[in-house]
PDB file of C-alpha atoms in Angstrom:
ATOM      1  CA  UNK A   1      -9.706 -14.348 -22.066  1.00  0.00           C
ATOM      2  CA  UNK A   2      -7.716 -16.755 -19.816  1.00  0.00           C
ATOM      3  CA  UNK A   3      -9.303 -17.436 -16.169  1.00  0.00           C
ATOM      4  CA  UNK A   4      -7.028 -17.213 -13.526  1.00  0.00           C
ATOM      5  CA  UNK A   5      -8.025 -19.259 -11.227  1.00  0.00           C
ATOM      6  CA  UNK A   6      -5.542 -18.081  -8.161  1.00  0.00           C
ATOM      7  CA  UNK A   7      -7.603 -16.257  -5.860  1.00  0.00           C
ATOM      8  CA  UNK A   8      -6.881 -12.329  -5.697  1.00  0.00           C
ATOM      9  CA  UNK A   9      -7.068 -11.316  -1.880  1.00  0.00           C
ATOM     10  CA  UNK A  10      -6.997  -7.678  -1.508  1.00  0.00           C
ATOM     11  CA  UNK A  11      -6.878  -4.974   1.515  1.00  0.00           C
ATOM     12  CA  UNK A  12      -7.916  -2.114   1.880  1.00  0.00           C
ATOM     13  CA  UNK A  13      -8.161   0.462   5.630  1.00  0.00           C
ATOM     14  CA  UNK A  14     -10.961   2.982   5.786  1.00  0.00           C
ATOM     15  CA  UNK A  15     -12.651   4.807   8.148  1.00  0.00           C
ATOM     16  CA  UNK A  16     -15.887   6.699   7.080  1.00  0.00           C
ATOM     17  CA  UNK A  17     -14.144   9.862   4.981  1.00  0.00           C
ATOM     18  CA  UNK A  18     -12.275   8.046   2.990  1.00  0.00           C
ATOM     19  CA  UNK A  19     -15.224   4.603   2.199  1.00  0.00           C
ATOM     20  CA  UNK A  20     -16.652   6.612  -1.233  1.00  0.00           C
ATOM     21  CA  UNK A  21     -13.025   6.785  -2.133  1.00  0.00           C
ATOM     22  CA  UNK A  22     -12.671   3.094  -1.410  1.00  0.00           C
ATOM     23  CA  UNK A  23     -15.701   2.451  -3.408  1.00  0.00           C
ATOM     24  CA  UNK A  24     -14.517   4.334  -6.726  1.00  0.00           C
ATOM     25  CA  UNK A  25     -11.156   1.959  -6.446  1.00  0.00           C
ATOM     26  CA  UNK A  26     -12.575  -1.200  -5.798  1.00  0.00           C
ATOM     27  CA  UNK A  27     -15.305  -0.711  -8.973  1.00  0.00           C
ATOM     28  CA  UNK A  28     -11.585   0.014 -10.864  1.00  0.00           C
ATOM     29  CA  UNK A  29     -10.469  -3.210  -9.196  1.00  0.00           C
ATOM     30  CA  UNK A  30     -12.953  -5.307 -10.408  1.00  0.00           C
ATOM     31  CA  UNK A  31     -13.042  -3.501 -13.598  1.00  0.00           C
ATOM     32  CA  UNK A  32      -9.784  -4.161 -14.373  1.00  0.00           C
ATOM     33  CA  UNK A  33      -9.052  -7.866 -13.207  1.00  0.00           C
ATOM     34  CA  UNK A  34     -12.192  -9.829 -14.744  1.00  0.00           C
ATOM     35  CA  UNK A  35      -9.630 -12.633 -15.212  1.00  0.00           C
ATOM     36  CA  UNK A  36      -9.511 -13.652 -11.512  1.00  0.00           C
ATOM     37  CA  UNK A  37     -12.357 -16.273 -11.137  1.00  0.00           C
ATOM     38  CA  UNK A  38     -12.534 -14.841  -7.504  1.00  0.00           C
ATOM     39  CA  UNK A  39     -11.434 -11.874  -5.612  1.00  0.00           C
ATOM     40  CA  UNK A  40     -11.946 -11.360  -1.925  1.00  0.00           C
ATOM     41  CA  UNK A  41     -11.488  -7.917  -0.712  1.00  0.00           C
ATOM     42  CA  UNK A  42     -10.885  -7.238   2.938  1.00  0.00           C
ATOM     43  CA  UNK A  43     -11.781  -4.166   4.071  1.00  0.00           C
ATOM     44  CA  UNK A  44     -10.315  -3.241   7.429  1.00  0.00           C
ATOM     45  CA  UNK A  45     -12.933  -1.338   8.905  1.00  0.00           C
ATOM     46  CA  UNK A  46     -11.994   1.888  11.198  1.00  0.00           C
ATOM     47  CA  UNK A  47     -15.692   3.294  11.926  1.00  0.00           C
ATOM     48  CA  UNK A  48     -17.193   2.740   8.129  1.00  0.00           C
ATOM     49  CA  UNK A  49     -21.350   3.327   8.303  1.00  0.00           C
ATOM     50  CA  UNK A  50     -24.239   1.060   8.269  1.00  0.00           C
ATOM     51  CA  UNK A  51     -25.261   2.785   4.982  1.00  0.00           C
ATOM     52  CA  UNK A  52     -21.500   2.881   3.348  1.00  0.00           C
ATOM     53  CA  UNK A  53     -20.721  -0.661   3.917  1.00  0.00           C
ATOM     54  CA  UNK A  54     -24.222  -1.270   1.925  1.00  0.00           C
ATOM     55  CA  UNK A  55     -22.760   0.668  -0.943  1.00  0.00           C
ATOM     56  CA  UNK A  56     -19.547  -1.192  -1.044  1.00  0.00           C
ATOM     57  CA  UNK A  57     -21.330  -4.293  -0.851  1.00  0.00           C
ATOM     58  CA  UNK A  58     -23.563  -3.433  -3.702  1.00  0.00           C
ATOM     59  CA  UNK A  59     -20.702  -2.628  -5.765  1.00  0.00           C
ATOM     60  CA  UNK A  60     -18.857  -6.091  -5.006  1.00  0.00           C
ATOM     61  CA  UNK A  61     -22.212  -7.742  -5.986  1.00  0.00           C
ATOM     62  CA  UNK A  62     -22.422  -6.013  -8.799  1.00  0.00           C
ATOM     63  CA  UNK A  63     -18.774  -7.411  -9.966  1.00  0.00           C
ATOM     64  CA  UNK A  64     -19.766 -10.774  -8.420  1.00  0.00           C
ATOM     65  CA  UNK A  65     -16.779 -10.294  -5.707  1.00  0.00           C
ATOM     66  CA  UNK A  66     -16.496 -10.802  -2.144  1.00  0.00           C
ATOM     67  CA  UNK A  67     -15.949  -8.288   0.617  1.00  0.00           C
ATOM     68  CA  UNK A  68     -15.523  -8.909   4.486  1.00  0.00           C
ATOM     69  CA  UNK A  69     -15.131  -6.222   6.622  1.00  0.00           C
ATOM     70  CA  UNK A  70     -13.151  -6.842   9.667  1.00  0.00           C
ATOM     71  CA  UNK A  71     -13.797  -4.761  12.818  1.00  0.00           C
ATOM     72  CA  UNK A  72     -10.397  -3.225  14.270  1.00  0.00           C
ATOM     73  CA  UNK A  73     -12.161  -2.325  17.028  1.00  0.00           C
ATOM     74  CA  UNK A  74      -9.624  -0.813  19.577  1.00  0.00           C
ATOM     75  CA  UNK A  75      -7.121  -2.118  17.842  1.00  0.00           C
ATOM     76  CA  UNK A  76      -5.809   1.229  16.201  1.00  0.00           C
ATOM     77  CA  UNK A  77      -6.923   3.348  18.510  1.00  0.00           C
ATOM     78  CA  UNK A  78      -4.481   1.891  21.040  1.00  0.00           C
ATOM     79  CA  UNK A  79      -1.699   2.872  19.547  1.00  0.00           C
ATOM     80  CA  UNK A  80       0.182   5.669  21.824  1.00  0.00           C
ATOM     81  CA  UNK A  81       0.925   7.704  18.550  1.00  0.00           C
ATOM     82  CA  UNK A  82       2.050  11.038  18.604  1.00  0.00           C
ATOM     83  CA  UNK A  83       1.793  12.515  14.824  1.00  0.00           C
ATOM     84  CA  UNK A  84       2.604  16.047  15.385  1.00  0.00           C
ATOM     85  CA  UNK A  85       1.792  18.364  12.554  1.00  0.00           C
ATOM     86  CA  UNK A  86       2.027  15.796   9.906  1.00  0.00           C
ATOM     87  CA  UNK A  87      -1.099  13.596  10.465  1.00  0.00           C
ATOM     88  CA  UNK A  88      -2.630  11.361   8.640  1.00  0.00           C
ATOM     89  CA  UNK A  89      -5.796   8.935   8.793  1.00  0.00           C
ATOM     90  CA  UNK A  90      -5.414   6.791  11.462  1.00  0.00           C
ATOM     91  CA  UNK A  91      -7.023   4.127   9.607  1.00  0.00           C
ATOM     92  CA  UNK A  92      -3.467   4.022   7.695  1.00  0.00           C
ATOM     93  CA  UNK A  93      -2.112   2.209  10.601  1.00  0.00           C
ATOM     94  CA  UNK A  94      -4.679  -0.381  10.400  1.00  0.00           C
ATOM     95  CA  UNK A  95      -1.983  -2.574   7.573  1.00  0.00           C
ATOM     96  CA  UNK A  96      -0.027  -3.379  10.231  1.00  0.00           C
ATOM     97  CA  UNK A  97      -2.483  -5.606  12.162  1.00  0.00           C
ATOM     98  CA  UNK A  98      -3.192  -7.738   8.789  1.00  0.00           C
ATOM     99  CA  UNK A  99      -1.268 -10.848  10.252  1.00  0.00           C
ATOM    100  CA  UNK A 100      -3.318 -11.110  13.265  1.00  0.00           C
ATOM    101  CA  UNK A 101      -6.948  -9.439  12.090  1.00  0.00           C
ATOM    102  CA  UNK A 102      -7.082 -11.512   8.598  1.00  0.00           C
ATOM    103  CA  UNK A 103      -8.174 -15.776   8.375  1.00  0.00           C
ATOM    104  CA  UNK A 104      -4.758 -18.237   7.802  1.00  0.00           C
ATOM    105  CA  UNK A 105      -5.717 -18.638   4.398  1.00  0.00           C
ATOM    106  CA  UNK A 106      -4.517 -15.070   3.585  1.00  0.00           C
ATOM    107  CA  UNK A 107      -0.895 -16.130   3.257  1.00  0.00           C
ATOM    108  CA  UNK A 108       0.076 -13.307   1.171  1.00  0.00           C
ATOM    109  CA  UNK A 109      -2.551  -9.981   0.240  1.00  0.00           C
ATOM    110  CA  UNK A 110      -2.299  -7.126  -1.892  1.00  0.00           C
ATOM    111  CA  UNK A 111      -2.628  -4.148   0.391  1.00  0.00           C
ATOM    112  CA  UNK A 112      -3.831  -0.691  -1.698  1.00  0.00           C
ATOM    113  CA  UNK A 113      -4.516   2.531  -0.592  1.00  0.00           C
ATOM    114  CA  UNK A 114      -8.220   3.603  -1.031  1.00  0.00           C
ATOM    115  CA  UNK A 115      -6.789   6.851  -3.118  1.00  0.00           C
ATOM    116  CA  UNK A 116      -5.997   4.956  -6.083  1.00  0.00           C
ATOM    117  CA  UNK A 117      -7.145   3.949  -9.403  1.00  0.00           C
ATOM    118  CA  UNK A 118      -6.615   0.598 -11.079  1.00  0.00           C
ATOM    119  CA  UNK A 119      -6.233   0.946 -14.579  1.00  0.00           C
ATOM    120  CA  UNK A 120      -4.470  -2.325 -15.781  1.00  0.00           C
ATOM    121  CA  UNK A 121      -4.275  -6.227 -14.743  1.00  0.00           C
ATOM    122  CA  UNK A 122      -2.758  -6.663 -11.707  1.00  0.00           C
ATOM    123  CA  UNK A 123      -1.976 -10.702 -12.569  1.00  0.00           C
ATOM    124  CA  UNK A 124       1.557  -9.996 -13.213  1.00  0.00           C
ATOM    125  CA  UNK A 125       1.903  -8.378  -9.754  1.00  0.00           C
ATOM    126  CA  UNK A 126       0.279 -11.031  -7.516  1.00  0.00           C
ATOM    127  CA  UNK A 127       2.373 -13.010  -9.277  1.00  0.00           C
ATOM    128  CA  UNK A 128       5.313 -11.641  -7.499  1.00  0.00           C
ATOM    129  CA  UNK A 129       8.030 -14.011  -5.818  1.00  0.00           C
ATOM    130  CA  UNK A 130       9.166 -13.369  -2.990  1.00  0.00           C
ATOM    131  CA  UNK A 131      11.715 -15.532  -1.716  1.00  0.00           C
ATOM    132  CA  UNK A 132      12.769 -14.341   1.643  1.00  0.00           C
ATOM    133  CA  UNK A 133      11.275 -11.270   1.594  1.00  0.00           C
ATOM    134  CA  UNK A 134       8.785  -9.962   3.844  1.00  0.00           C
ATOM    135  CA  UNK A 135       7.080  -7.315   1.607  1.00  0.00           C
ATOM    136  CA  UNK A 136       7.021  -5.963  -2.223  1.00  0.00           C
ATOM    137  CA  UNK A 137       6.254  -2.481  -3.191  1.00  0.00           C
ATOM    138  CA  UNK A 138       7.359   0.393  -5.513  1.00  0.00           C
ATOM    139  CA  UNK A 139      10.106   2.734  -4.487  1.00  0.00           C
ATOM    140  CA  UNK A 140       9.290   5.964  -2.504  1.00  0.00           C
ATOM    141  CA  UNK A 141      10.880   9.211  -3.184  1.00  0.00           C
ATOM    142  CA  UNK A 142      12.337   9.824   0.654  1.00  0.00           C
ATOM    143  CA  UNK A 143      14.631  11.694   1.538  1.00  0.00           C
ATOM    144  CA  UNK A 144      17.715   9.662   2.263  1.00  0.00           C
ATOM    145  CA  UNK A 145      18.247  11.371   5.654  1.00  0.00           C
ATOM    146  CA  UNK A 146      14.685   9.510   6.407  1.00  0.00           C
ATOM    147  CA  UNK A 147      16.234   6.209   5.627  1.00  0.00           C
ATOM    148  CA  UNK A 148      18.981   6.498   8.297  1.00  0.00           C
ATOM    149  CA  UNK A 149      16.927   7.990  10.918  1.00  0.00           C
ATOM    150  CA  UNK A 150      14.802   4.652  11.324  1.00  0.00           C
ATOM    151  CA  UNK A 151      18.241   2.453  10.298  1.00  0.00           C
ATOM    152  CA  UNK A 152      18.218   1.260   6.776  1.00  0.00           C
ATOM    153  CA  UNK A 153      21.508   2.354   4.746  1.00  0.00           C
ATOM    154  CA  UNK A 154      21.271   5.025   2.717  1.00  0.00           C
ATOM    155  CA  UNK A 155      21.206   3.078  -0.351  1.00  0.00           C
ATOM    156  CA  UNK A 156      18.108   1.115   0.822  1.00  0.00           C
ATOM    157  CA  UNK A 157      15.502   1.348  -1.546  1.00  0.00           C
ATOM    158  CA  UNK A 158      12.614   2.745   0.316  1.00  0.00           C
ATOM    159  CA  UNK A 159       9.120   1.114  -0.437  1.00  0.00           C
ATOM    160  CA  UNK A 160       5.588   3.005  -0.528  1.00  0.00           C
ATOM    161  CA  UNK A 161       3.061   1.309   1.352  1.00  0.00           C
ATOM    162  CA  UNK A 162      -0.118   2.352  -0.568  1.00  0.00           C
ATOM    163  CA  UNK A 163       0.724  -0.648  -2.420  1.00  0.00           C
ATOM    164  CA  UNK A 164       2.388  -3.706  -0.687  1.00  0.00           C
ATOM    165  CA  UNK A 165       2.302  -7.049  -1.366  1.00  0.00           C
ATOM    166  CA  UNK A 166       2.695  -8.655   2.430  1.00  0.00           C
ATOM    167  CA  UNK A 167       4.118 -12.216   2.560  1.00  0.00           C
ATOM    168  CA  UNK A 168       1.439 -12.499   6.108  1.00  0.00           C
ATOM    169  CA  UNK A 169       2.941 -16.471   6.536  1.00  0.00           C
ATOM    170  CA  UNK A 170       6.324 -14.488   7.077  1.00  0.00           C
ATOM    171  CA  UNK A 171       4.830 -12.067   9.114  1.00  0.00           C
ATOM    172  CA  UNK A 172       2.831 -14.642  11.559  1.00  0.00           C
ATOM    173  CA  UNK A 173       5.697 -16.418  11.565  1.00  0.00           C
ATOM    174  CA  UNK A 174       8.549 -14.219  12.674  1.00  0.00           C
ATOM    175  CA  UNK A 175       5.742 -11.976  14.549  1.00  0.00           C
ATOM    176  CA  UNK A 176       6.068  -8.606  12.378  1.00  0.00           C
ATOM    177  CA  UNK A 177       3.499  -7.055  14.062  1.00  0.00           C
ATOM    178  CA  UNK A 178       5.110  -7.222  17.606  1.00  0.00           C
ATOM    179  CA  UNK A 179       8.052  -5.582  16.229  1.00  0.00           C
ATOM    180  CA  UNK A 180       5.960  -2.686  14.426  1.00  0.00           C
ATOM    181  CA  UNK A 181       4.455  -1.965  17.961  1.00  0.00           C
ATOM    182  CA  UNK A 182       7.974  -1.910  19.472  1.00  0.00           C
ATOM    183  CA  UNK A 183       9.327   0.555  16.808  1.00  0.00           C
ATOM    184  CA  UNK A 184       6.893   3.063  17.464  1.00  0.00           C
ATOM    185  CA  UNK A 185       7.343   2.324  21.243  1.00  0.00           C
ATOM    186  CA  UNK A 186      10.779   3.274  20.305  1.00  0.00           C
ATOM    187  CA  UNK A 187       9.757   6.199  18.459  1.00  0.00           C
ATOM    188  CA  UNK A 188       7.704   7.626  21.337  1.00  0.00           C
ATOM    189  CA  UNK A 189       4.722   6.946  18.645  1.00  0.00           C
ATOM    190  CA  UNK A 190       6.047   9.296  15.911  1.00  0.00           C
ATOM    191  CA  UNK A 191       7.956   7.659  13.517  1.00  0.00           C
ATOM    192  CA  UNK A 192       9.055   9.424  10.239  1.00  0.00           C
ATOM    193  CA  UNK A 193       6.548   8.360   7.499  1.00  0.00           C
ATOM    194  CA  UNK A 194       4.321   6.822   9.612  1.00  0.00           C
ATOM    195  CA  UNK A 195       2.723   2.948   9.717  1.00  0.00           C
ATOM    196  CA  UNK A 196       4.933   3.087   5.855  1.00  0.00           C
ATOM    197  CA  UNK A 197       7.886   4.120   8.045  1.00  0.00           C
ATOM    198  CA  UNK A 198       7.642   1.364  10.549  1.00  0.00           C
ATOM    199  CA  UNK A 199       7.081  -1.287   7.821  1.00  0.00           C
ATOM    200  CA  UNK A 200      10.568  -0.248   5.880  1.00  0.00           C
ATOM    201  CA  UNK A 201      12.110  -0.351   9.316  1.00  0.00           C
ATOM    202  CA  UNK A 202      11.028  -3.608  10.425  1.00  0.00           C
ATOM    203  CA  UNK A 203      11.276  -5.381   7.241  1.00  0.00           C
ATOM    204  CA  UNK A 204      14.728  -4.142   6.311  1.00  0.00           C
ATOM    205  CA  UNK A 205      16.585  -4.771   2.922  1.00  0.00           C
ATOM    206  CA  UNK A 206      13.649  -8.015   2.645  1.00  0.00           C
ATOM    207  CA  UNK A 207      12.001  -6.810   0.307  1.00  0.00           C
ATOM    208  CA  UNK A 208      11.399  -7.004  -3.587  1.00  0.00           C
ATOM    209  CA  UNK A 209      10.840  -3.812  -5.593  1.00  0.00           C
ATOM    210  CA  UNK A 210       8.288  -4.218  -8.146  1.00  0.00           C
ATOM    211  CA  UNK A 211       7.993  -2.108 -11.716  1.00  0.00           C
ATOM    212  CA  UNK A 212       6.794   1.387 -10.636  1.00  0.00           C
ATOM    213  CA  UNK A 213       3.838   1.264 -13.095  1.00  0.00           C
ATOM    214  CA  UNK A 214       1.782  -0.748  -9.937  1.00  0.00           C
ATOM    215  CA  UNK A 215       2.300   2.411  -7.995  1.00  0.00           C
ATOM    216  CA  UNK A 216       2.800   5.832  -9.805  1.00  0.00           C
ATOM    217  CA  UNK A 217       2.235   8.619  -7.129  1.00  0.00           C
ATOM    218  CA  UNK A 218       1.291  12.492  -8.185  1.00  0.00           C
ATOM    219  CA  UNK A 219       4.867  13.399  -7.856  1.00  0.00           C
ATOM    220  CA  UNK A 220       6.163  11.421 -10.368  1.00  0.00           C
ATOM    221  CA  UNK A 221       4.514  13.486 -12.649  1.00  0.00           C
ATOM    222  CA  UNK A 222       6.119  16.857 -12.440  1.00  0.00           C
ATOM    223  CA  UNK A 223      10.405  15.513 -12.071  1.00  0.00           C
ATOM    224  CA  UNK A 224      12.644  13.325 -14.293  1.00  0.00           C
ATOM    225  CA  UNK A 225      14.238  10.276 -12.889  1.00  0.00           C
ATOM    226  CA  UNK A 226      17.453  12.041 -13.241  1.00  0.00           C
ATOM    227  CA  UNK A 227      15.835  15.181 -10.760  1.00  0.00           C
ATOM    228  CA  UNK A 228      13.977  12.206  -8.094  1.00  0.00           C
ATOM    229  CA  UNK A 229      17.375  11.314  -7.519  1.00  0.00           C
ATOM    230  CA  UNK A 230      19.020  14.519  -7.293  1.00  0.00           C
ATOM    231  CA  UNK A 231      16.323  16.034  -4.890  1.00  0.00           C
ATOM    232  CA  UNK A 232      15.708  13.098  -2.706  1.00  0.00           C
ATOM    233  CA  UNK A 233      19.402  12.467  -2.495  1.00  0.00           C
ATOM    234  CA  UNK A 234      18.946   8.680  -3.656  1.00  0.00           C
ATOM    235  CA  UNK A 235      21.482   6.852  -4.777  1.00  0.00           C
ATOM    236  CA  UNK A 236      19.558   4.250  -6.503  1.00  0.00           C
ATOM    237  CA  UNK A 237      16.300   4.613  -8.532  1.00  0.00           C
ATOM    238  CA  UNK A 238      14.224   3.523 -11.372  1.00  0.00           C
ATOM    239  CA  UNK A 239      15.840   4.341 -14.982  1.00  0.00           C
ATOM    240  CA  UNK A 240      14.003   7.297 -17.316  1.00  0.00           C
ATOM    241  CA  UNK A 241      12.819   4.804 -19.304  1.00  0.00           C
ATOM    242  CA  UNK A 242      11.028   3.096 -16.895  1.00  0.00           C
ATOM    243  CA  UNK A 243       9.699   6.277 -15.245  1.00  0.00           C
ATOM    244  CA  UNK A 244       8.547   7.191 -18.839  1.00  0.00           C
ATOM    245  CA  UNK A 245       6.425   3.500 -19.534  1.00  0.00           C
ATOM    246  CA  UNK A 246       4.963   3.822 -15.883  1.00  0.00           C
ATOM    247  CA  UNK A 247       3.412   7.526 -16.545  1.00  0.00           C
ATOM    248  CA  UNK A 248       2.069   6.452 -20.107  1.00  0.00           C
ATOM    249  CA  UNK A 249       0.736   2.970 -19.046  1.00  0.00           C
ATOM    250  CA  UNK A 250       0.371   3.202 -15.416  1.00  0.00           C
ATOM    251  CA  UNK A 251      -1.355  -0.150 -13.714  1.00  0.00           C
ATOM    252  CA  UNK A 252      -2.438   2.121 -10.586  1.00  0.00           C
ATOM    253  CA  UNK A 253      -2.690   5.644 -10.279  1.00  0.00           C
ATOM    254  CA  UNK A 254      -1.858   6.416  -6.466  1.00  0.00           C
ATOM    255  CA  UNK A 255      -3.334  10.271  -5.398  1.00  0.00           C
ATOM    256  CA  UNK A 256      -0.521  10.856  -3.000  1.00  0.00           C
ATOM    257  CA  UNK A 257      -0.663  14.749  -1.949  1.00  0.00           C
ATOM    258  CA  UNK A 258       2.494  15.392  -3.259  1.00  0.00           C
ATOM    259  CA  UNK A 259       2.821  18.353  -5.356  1.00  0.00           C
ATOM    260  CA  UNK A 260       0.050  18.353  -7.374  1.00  0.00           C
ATOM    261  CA  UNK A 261      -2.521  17.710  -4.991  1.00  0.00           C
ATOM    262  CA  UNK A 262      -5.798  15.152  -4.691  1.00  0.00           C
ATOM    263  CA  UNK A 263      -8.667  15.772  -7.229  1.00  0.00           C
ATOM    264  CA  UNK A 264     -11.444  16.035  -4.422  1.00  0.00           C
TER     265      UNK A 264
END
């Protein structure tokens, strides 16, 4: 096996409910991506336990990794959001404080979910150009009408967040993270999708769409490529075939709620 010797620099946001879940997908993490001579995970922390943070720390040890949790303090919690019926974990907003919270040597991270499993390599993905662009991810299904109601066209290709790879020199440079707290200023705190809703706002058509076998969410499971377009009203999505190699080889499994459900 070929080292790598590029250093992997993952995130993940959790607050206490969700660290065992964290744990299960950074043991896949580590499983899967023995190649990397070193990882660093960053775990952006949003109220995780004395005793939790042990247990992820035992499992990084285990894999001979490194994990730094980073204290949002406030940060999050000063947000004037206003969810509505449609709430999630707050901790979800914690991604878009990673230019700020995270050290200058974390030009560009790999920002996953804690409900996911990593079941492949993940070398070809950090690998990822990106030019320009401010972010890389998969593309959602979302509604179209979603797309115009925060300003993209809607042809945009709409990125899920439980997986983004965040270009942070961009960000610090052209100070992303003032313009996500403007947004939801602007959205009175309740912007459609969210903190993932605020980052395809802000970063616009910048972006690089990445094979959909790094993110394959519970819906994909249950519609054709063909249907996701139909039902989403999308004018643009990944081909059958593609759908098709992501399912049977997926690189992460994402546990979105979407029809299906989570296992737990």
């Amino acid at each position: 096996m070929t080292t790598i010797n590029d250093t992997l620099r993952v995130v993940y946001g959790s607050d206490d409910n969700y660290a065992k879940f964290m744990g299960v997908s950074m043991y896949s993490l580590f499983s899967t991506n023995t190649a990397f001579a070193r990882i660093v995970v960053y775990v952006l922390d949003c109220g995780i336990t004395g005793e939790n943070k042990a247990r992820l720390r035992a499992v990084a040890e285990q894999w001979g990794r490194e994990i730094c949790f980073v204290d949002m303090g406030g940060a999050v919690e000063s947000l004037n959001l206003r969810m509505g019926a449609h709430k999630i974990a707050i901790a979800s907003y914690a991604r878009l404080f990673m230019a700020t919270l995270l050290p200058e040597e974390c030009s560009r991270v790999l920002y996953i979910d804690c409900d996911t499993l990593v079941r492949d390599s993940l070398a070809p993905l950090w690998a990822t150009e990106f030019g320009t662009a401010l972010i890389a991810g998969a593309q959602d299904t979302v509604d179209s009408y979603f797309l115009s109601v925060i300003g993209l066209p809607k042809e945009a290709r709409y990125i899920n967040a439980g997986v983004l790879l965040a270009n942070l020199a961009a960000w610090r440079a052209e100070n992303l993270q003032e313009k996500f707290m403007a947004l939801i200023a602007k959205f009175e705190g309740n912007v459609p999708h969210h903190d993932q809703g605020t980052i395809n706002a802000v970063c616009g058509e910048r972006r690089v769409i990445i094979p959909l076998r790094y993110n394959v969410t519970a819906n994909l499971y249950s519609f054709s490529a063909q249907t996701i377009r139909k039902i989403y009203f999308l004018d643009t999505y990944y081909p059958q075939e593609e759908l098709t190699r992501a399912l049977e080889k997926p690189a992460i499994v994402h546990f979105t709620t979407g029809l299906l459900g989570r296992p737990w």
